[in-house]
CSV table of C-alpha atoms and ligand atoms in Angstrom, one decimal:
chain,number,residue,atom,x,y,z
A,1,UNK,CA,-1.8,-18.8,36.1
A,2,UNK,CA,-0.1,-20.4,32.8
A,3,UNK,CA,1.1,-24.2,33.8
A,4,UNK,CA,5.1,-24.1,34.2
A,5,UNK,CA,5.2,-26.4,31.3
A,6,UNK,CA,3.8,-23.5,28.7
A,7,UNK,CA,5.8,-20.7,30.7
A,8,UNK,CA,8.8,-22.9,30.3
A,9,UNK,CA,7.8,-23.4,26.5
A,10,UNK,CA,7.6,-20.0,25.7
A,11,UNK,CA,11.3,-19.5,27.4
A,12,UNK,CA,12.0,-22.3,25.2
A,13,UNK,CA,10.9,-20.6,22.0
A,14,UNK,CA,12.4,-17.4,23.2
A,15,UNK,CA,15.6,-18.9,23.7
A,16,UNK,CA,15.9,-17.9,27.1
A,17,UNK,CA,16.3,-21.3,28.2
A,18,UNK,CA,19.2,-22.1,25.1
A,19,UNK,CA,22.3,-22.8,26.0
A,20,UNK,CA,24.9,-20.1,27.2
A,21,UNK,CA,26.5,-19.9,23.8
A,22,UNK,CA,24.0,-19.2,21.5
A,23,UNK,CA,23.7,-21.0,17.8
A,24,UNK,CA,27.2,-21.0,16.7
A,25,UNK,CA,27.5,-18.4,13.7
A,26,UNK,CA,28.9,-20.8,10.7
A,27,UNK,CA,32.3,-19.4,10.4
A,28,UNK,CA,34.9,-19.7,7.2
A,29,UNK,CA,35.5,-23.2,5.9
A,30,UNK,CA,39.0,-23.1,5.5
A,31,UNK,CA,40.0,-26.4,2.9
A,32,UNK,CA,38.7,-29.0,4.9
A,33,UNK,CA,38.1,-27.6,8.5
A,34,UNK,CA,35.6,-25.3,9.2
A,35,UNK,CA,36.0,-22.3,12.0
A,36,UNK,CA,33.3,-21.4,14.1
A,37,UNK,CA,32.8,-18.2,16.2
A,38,UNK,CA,30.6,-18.9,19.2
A,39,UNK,CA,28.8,-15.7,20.5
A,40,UNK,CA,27.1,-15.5,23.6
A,41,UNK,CA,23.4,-15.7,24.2
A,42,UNK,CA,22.1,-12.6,26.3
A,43,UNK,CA,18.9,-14.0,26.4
A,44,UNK,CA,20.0,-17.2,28.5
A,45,UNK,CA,18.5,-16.9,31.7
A,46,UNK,CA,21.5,-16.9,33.5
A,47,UNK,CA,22.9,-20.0,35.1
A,48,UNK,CA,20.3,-21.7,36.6
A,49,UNK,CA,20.6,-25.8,36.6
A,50,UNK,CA,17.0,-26.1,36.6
A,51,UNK,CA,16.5,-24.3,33.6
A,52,UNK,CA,19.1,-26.6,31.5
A,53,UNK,CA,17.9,-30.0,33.6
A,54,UNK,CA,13.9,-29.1,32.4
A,55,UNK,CA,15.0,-27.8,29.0
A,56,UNK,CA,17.0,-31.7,28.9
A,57,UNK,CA,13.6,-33.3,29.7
A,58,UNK,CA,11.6,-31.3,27.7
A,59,UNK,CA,13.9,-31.9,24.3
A,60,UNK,CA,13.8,-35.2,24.2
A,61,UNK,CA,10.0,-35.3,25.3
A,62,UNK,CA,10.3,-36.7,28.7
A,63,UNK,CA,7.9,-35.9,31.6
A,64,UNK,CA,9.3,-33.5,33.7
A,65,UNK,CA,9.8,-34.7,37.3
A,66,UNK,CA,7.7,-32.8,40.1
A,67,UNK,CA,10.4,-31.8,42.0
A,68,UNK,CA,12.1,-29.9,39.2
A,69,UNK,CA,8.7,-28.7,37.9
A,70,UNK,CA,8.4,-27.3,41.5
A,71,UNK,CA,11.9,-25.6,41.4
A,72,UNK,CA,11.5,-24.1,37.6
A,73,UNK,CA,7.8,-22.5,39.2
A,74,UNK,CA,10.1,-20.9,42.1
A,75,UNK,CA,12.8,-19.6,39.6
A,76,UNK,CA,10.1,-18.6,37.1
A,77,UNK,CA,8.6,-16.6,39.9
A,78,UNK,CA,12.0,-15.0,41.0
A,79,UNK,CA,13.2,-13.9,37.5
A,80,UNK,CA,9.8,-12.4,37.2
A,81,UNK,CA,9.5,-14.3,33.9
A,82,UNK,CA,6.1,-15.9,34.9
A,83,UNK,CA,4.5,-12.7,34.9
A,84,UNK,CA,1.9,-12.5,31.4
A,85,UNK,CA,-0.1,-9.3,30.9
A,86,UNK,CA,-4.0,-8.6,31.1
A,87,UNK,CA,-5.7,-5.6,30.5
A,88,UNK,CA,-8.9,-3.5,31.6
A,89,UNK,CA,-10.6,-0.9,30.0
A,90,UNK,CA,-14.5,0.7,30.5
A,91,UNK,CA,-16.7,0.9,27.4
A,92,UNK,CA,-18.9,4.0,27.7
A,93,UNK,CA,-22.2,4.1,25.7
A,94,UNK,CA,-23.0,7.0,23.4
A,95,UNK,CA,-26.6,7.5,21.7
A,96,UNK,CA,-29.0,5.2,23.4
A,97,UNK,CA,-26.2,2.4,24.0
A,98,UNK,CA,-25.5,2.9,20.2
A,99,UNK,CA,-22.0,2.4,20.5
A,100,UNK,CA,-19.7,1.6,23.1
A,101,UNK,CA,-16.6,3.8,23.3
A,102,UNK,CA,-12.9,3.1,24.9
A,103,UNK,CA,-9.7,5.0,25.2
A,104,UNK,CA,-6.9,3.8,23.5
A,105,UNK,CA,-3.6,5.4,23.8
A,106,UNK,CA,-1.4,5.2,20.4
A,107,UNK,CA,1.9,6.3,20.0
A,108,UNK,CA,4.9,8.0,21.8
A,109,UNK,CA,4.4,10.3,23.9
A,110,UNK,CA,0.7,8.7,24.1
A,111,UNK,CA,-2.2,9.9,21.9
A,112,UNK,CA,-5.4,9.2,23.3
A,113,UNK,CA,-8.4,8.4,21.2
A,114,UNK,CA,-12.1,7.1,21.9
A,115,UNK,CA,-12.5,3.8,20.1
A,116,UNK,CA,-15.8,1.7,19.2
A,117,UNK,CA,-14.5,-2.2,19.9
A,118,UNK,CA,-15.8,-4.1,16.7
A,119,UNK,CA,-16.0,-7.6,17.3
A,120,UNK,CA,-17.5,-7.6,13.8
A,121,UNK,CA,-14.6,-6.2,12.0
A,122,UNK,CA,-10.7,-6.1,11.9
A,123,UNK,CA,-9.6,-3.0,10.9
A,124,UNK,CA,-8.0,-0.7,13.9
A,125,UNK,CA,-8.5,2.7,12.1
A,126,UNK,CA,-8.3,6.2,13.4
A,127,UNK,CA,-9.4,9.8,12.4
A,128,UNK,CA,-6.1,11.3,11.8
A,129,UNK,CA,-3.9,14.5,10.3
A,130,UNK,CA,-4.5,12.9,7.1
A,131,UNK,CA,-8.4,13.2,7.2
A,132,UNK,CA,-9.6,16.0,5.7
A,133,UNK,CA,-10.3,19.2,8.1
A,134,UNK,CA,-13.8,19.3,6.3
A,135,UNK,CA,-14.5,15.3,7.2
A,136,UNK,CA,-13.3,16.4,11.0
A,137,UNK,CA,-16.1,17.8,13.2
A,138,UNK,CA,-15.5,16.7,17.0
A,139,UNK,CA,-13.4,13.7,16.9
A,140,UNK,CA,-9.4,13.7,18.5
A,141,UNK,CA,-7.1,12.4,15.6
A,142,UNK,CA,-4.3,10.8,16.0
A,143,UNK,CA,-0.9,12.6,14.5
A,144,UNK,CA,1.8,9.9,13.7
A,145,UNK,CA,4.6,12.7,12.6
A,146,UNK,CA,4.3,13.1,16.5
A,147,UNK,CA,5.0,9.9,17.6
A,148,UNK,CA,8.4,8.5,18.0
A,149,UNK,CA,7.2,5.1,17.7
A,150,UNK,CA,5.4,5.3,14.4
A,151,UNK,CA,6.8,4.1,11.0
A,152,UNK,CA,4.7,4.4,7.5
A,153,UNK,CA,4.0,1.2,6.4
A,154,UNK,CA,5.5,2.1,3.0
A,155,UNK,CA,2.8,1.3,-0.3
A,156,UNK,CA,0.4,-0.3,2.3
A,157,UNK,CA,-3.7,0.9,2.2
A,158,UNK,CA,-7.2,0.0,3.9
A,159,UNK,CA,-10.4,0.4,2.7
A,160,UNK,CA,-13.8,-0.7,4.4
A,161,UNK,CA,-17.5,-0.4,4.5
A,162,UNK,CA,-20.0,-1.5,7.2
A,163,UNK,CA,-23.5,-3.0,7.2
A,164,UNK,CA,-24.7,0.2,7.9
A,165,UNK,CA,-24.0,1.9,5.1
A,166,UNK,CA,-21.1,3.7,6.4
A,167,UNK,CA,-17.1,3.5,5.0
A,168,UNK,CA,-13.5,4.9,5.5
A,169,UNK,CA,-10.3,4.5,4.1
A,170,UNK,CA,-6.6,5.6,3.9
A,171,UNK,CA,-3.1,4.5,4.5
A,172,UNK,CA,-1.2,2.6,7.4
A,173,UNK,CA,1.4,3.4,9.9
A,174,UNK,CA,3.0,0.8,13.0
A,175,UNK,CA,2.8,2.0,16.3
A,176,UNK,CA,2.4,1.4,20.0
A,177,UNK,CA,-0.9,0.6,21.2
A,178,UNK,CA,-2.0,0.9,24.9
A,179,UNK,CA,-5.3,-0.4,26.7
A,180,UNK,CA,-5.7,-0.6,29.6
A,181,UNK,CA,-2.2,-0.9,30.8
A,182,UNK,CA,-1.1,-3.7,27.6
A,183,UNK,CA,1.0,-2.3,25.8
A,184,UNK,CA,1.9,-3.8,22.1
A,185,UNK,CA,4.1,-2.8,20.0
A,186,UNK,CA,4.4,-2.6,16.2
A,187,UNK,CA,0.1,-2.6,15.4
A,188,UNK,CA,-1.1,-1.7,12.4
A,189,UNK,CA,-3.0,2.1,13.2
A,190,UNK,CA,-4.7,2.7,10.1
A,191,UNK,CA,-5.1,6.1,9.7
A,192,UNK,CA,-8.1,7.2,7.8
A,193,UNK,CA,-7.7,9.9,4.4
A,194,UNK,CA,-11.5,9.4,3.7
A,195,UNK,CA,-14.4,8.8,6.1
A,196,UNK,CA,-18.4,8.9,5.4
A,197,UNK,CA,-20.8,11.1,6.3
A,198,UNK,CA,-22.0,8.8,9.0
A,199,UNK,CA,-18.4,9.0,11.1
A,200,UNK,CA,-18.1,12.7,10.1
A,201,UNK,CA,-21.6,13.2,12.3
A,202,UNK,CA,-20.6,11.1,15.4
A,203,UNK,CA,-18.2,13.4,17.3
A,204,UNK,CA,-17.4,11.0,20.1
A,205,UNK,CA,-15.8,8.3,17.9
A,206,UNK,CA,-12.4,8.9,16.6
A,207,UNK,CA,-12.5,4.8,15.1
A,208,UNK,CA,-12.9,1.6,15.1
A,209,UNK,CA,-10.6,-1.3,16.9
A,210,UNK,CA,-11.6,-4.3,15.1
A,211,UNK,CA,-11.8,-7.5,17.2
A,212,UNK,CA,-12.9,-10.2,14.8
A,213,UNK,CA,-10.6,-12.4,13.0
A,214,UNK,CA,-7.2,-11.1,10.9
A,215,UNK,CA,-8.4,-13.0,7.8
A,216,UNK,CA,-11.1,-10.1,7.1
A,217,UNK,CA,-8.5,-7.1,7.9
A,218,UNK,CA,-9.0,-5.2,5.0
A,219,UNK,CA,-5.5,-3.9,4.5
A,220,UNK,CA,-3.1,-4.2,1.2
A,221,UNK,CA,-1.3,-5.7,-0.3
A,222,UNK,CA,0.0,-7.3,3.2
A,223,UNK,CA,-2.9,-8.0,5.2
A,224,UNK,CA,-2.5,-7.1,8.8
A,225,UNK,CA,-3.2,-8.6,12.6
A,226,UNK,CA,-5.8,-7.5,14.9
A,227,UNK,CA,-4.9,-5.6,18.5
A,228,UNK,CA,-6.1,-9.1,19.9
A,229,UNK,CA,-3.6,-11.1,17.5
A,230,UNK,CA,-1.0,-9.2,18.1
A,231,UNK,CA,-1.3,-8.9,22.1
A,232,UNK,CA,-2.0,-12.9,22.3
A,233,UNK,CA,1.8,-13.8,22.8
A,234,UNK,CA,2.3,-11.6,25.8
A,235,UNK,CA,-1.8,-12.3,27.4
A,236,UNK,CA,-2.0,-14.9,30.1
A,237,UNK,CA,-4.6,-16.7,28.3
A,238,UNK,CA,-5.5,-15.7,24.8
A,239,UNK,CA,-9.2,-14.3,25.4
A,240,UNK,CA,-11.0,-11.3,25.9
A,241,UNK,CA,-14.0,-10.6,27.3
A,242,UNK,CA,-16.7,-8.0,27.0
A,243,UNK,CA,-19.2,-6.6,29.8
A,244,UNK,CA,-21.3,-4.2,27.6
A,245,UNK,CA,-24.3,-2.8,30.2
A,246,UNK,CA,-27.5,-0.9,30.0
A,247,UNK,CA,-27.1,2.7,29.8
A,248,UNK,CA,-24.0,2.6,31.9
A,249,UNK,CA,-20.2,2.1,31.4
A,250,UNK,CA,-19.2,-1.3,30.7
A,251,UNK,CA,-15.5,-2.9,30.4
A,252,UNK,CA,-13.5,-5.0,27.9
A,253,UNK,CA,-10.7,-7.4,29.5
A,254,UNK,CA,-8.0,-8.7,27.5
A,255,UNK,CA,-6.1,-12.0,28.8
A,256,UNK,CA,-7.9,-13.3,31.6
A,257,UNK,CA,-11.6,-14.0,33.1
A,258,UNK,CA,-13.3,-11.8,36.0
A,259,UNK,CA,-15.2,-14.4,37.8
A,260,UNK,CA,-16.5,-12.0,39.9
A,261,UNK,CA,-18.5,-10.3,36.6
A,262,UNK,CA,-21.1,-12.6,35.9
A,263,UNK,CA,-23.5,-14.8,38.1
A,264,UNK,CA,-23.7,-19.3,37.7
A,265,UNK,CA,-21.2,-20.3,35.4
A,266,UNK,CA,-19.9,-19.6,31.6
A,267,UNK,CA,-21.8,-22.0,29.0
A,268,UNK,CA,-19.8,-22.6,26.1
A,269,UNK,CA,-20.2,-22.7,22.0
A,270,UNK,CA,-18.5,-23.4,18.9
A,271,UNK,CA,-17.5,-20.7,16.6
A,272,UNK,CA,-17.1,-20.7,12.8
A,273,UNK,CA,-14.6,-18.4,12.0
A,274,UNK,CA,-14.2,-19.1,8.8
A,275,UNK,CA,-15.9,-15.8,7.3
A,276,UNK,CA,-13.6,-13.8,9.9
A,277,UNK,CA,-16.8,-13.2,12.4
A,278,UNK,CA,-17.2,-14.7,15.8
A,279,UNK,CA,-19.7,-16.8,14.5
A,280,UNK,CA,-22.0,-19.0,16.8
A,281,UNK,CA,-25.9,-20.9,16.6
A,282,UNK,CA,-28.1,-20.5,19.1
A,283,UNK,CA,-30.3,-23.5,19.2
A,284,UNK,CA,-34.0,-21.6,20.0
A,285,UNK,CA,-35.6,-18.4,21.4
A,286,UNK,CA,-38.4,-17.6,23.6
A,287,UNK,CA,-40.6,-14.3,24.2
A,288,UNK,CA,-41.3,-13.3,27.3
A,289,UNK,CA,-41.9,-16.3,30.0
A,290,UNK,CA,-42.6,-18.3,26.7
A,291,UNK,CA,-41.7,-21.7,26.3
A,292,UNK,CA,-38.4,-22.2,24.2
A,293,UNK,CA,-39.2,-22.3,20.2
A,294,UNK,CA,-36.4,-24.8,18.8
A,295,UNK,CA,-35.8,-22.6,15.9
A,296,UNK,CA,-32.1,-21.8,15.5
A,297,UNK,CA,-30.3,-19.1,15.0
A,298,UNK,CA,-26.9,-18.7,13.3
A,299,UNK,CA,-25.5,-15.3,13.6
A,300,UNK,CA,-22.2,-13.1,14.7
A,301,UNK,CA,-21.5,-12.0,18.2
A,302,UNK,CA,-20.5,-8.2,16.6
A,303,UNK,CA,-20.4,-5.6,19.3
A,304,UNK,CA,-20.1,-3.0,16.8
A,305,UNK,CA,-23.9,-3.7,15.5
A,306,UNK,CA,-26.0,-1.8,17.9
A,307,UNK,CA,-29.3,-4.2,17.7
A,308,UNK,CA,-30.2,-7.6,18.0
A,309,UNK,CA,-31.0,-8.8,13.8
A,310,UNK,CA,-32.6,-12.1,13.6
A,311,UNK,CA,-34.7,-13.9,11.2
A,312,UNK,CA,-37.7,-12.0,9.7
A,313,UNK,CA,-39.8,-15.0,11.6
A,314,UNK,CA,-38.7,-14.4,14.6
A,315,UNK,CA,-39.4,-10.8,14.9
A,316,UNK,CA,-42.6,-10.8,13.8
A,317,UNK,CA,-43.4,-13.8,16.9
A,318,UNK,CA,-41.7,-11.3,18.6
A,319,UNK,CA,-43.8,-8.0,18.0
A,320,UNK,CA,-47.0,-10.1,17.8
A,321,UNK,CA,-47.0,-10.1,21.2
A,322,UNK,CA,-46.7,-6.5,22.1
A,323,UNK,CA,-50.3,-4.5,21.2
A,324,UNK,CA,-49.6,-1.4,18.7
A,325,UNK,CA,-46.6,-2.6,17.7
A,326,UNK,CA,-46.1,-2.1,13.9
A,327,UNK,CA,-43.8,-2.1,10.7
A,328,UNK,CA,-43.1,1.3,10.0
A,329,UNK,CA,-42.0,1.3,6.2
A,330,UNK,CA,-41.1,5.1,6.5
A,331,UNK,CA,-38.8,3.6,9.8
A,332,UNK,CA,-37.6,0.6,7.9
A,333,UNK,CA,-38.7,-1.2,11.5
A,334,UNK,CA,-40.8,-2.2,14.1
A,335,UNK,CA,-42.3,0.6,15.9
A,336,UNK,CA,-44.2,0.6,19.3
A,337,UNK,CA,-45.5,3.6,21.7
A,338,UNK,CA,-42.7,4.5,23.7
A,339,UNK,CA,-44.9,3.6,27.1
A,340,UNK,CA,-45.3,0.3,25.8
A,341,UNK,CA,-44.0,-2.4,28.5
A,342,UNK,CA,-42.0,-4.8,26.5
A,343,UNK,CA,-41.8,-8.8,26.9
A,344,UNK,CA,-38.4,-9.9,27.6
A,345,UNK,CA,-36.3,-12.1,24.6
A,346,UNK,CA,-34.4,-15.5,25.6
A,347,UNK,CA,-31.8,-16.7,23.2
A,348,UNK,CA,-30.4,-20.4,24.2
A,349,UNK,CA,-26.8,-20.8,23.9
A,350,UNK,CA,-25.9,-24.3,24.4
A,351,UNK,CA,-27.7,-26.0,27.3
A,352,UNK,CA,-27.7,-22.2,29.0
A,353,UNK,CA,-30.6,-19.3,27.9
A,354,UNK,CA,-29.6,-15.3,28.2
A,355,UNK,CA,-32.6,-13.3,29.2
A,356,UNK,CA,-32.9,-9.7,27.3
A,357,UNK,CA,-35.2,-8.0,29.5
A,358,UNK,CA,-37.9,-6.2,27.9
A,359,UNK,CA,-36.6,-2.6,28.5
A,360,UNK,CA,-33.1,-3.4,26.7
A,361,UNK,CA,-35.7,-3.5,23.7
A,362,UNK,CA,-37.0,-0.2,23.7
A,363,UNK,CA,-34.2,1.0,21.5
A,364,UNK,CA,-34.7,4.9,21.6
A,365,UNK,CA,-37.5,7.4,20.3
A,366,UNK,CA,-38.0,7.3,16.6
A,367,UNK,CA,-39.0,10.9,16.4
A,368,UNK,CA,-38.5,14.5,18.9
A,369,UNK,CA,-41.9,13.9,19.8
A,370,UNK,CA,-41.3,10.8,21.6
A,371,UNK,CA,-44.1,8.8,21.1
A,372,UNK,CA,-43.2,6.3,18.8
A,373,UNK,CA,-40.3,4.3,19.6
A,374,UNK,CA,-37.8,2.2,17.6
A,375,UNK,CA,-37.6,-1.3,18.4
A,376,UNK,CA,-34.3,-2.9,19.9
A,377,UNK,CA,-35.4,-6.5,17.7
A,378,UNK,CA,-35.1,-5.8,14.2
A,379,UNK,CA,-35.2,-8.2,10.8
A,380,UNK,CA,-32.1,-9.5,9.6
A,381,UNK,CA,-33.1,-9.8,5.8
A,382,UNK,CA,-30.9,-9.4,3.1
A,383,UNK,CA,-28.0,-10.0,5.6
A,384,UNK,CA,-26.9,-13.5,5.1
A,385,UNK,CA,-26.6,-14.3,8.8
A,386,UNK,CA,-28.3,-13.1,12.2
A,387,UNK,CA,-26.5,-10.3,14.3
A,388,UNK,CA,-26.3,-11.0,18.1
A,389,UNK,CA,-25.6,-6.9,18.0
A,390,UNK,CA,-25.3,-5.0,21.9
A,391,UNK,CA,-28.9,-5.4,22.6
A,392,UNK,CA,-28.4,-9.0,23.2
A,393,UNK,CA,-24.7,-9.0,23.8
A,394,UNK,CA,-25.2,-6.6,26.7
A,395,UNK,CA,-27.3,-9.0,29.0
A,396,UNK,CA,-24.2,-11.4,29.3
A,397,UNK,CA,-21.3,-11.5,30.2
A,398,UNK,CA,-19.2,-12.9,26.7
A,399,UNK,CA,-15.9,-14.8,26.4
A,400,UNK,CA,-14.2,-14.4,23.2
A,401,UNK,CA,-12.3,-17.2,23.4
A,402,UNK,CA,-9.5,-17.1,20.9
A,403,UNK,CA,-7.0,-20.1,21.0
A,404,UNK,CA,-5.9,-22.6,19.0
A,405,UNK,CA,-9.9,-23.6,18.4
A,406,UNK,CA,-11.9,-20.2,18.9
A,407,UNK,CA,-14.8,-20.2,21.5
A,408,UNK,CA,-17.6,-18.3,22.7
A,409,UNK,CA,-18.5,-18.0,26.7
A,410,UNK,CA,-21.6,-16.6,27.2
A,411,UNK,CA,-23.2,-16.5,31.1
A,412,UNK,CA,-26.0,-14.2,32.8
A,413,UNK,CA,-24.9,-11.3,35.1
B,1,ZSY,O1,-21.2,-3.6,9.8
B,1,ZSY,C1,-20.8,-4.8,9.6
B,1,ZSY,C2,-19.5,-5.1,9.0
B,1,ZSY,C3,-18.4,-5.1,9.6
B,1,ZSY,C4,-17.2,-5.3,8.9
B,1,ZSY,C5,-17.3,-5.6,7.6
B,1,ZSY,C6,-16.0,-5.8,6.9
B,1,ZSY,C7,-15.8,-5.7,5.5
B,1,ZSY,C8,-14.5,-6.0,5.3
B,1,ZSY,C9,-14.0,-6.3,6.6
B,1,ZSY,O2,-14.9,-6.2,7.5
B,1,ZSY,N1,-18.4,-5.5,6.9
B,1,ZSY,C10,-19.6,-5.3,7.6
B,1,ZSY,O3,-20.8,-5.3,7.0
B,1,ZSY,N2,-21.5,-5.8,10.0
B,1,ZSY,C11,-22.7,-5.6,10.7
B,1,ZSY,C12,-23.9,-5.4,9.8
B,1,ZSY,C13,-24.9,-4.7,10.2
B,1,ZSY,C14,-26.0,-4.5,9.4
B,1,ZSY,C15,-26.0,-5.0,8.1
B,1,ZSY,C16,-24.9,-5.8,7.7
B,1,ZSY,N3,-23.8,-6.0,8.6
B,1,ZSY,C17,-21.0,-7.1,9.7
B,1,ZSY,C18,-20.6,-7.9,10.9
B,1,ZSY,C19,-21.7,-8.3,9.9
């Protein structure tokens, strides 16, 4: 519940709390005098004494007194104006927990598309009525000439590739952007004239929502905000959190915390943001009921990535555990019998550890025979940076934390 002094803040910026007469519009100066029309505000929150007392106190920097705090909370609650939005949506895992997908309605009357939430980029992009019929096999695409809401963001483009190999590109439109029930207005839908191979074969996605930082948004020549930037102004508290499970549906929540979603408490780190990723260090690791090995790890929290990629180091202390396990060069990974039991993988975050159990490991078959199988833990060489991908994100419960000084919340469900 925001503190009356923000809610009163934001009334403040809005102007809701200005006086009745709004800014005077400067008028003709007339030789020496000058004539001003004053024009009402519409926005003032009607007459309310408490209002003009706090806003008083508030200009010139003074405490505000309890009893008026208590009476601006009770006309805040009235007007309705201390209501903030929150959202909820599930994230259903395609392909072995591959990807997570959501629906997200764009437009007017709504368009709904299956999204893969990208913490690891910050592009919102769509298959659309500009992507070629022969690039369309499956996916929903999203048709702004049939939205009453969209508007072409004139001369503006978007072009990306992922780590994976994969790209897309294509021009922009504004429209309104629902999930979950938070609805904002005027986001940047890119809408997608080229797309690889790799987003041609995957029927279920119709795009990507990006949920990394605006500084990486790849669009020109204005660059544009994320869903997440955009929705932070109306969101109770500027967070969201994702709840990504094993081979079930998990949910994204914009604006606010669900205690209830994860067990002891929330164990926070810093983030370095400035490469545009939820960046983070874990300060060791552990195999299976292992003791802790003090070797850090600095990598992305990037729900997008399906694995967990960490130093080449690491994996192989992780696989030299597991009998038959092996580097398959025709794989370009670790490989292990698909009946192999695997050991479980800690990764510390702060004082707190996150326990993958071994089965999130088994990543899926590598072949229709079955026998081998891929390995969840792969190398993270050539990258730059470690990947905390699904594999380790879904065995927490993760705050992305993104006020004034970005955060991540990480606790054990
Ligand atoms: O796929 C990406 C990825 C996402 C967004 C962008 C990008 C370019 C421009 C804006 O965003 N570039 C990427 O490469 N991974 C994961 C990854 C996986 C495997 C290898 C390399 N990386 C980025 C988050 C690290």
């Amino acid at each position: 519940m925001p503190s009356t002094a923000f809610l009163l803040a934001g009334l403040a910026a809005t102007g809701a709390l200005a006086s009745p007469l709004a800014h005077p519009r400067v008028g003709t100066a007339v030789g020496q005098s000058l004539s001003v029309e004053q024009v009402r505000n519409a926005q003032f929150a009607g007459r309310h004494g408490p209002f003009a007392l706090a806003k008083a106190y508030i200009k010139y920097g003074a405490p505000v007194p309890g009893d008026l705090s208590a009476a601006v909370a009770r006309l805040l609650q009235e007007l309705g104006l201390d209501k903030r939005a929150t959202g909820s949506v599930v994230a259903t895992p395609a392909q072995y927990d591959a990807e997570y997908l959501s629906p997200v309605s764009i437009g007017t009357p709504a368009q709904t598309l299956m999204l893969d939430f990208d913490t690891g980029s910050s592009d919102l992009w769509v298959f659309s009525s500009e992507t070629p019929k022969s690039s369309v096999q499956g996916q929903t695409v999203y048709n702004p000439s049939k939205s009453s809401t969209a508007k072409k963001l004139s001369g503006a483009t978007w072009k990306i590739s992922y780590g994976d190999g994969s790209s897309s590109s294509g021009s922009v439109y504004t429209d309104k952007v629902t999930i979950g029930g938070l609805s904002v207005s005027n986001v940047a839908v890119e809408s997608a004239q080229k797309v690889s191979r790799e987003f041609t074969a995957e029927a279920d996605l119709d795009g990507l929502l990006g949920l990394a930082f605006s500084s990486i948004n790849t669009v020109q020549p204005t660059q544009q905000k994320t869903f997440f930037d955009m929705a932070k102004p109306s969101l109770d508290s500027a967070v969201f959190t994702a709840d990504l499970k094993y081979g079930k549906a998990g949910k994204y929540n914009f604006g606010y915390i669900d205690d209830s979603a994860y067990n002891g408490s929330l164990t926070y780190t810093a983030v370095d943001s400035s490469n545009g990723w939820w960046m983070f260090t874990s300060p060791g690791y552990a195999v299976g009921s292992g003791t802790l090995d003090s070797t850090s790890i600095t990598g992305i929290a990037d729900t997008g990535t399906t694995l967990l990629l960490v130093p080449s180091s690491v994996v192989t202390t992780y696989y030299k555990q597991i009998r038959n396990a092996r580097y398959d060069s025709s794989q370009a990974g670790y490989v292990f019998p698909c009946s192999t039991s695997l050991p479980s993988f800690t990764y510390a975050v702060g004082n707190s550890q996150i326990v993958i159990p071994g089965k999130y490991i088994n990543f899926a078959p590598v072949d229709s025979a079955g026998s081998s199988c891929f390995g969840g833990i792969q190398s993270d060489e050539g990258i730059g940076f470690s990947i905390f991908g699904d594999v380790a994100l879904k065995a927490a419960f993760v705050v992305f934390d993104g006020s004034q000084s970005p955060r991540l919340g990480f606790a054990s469900k």
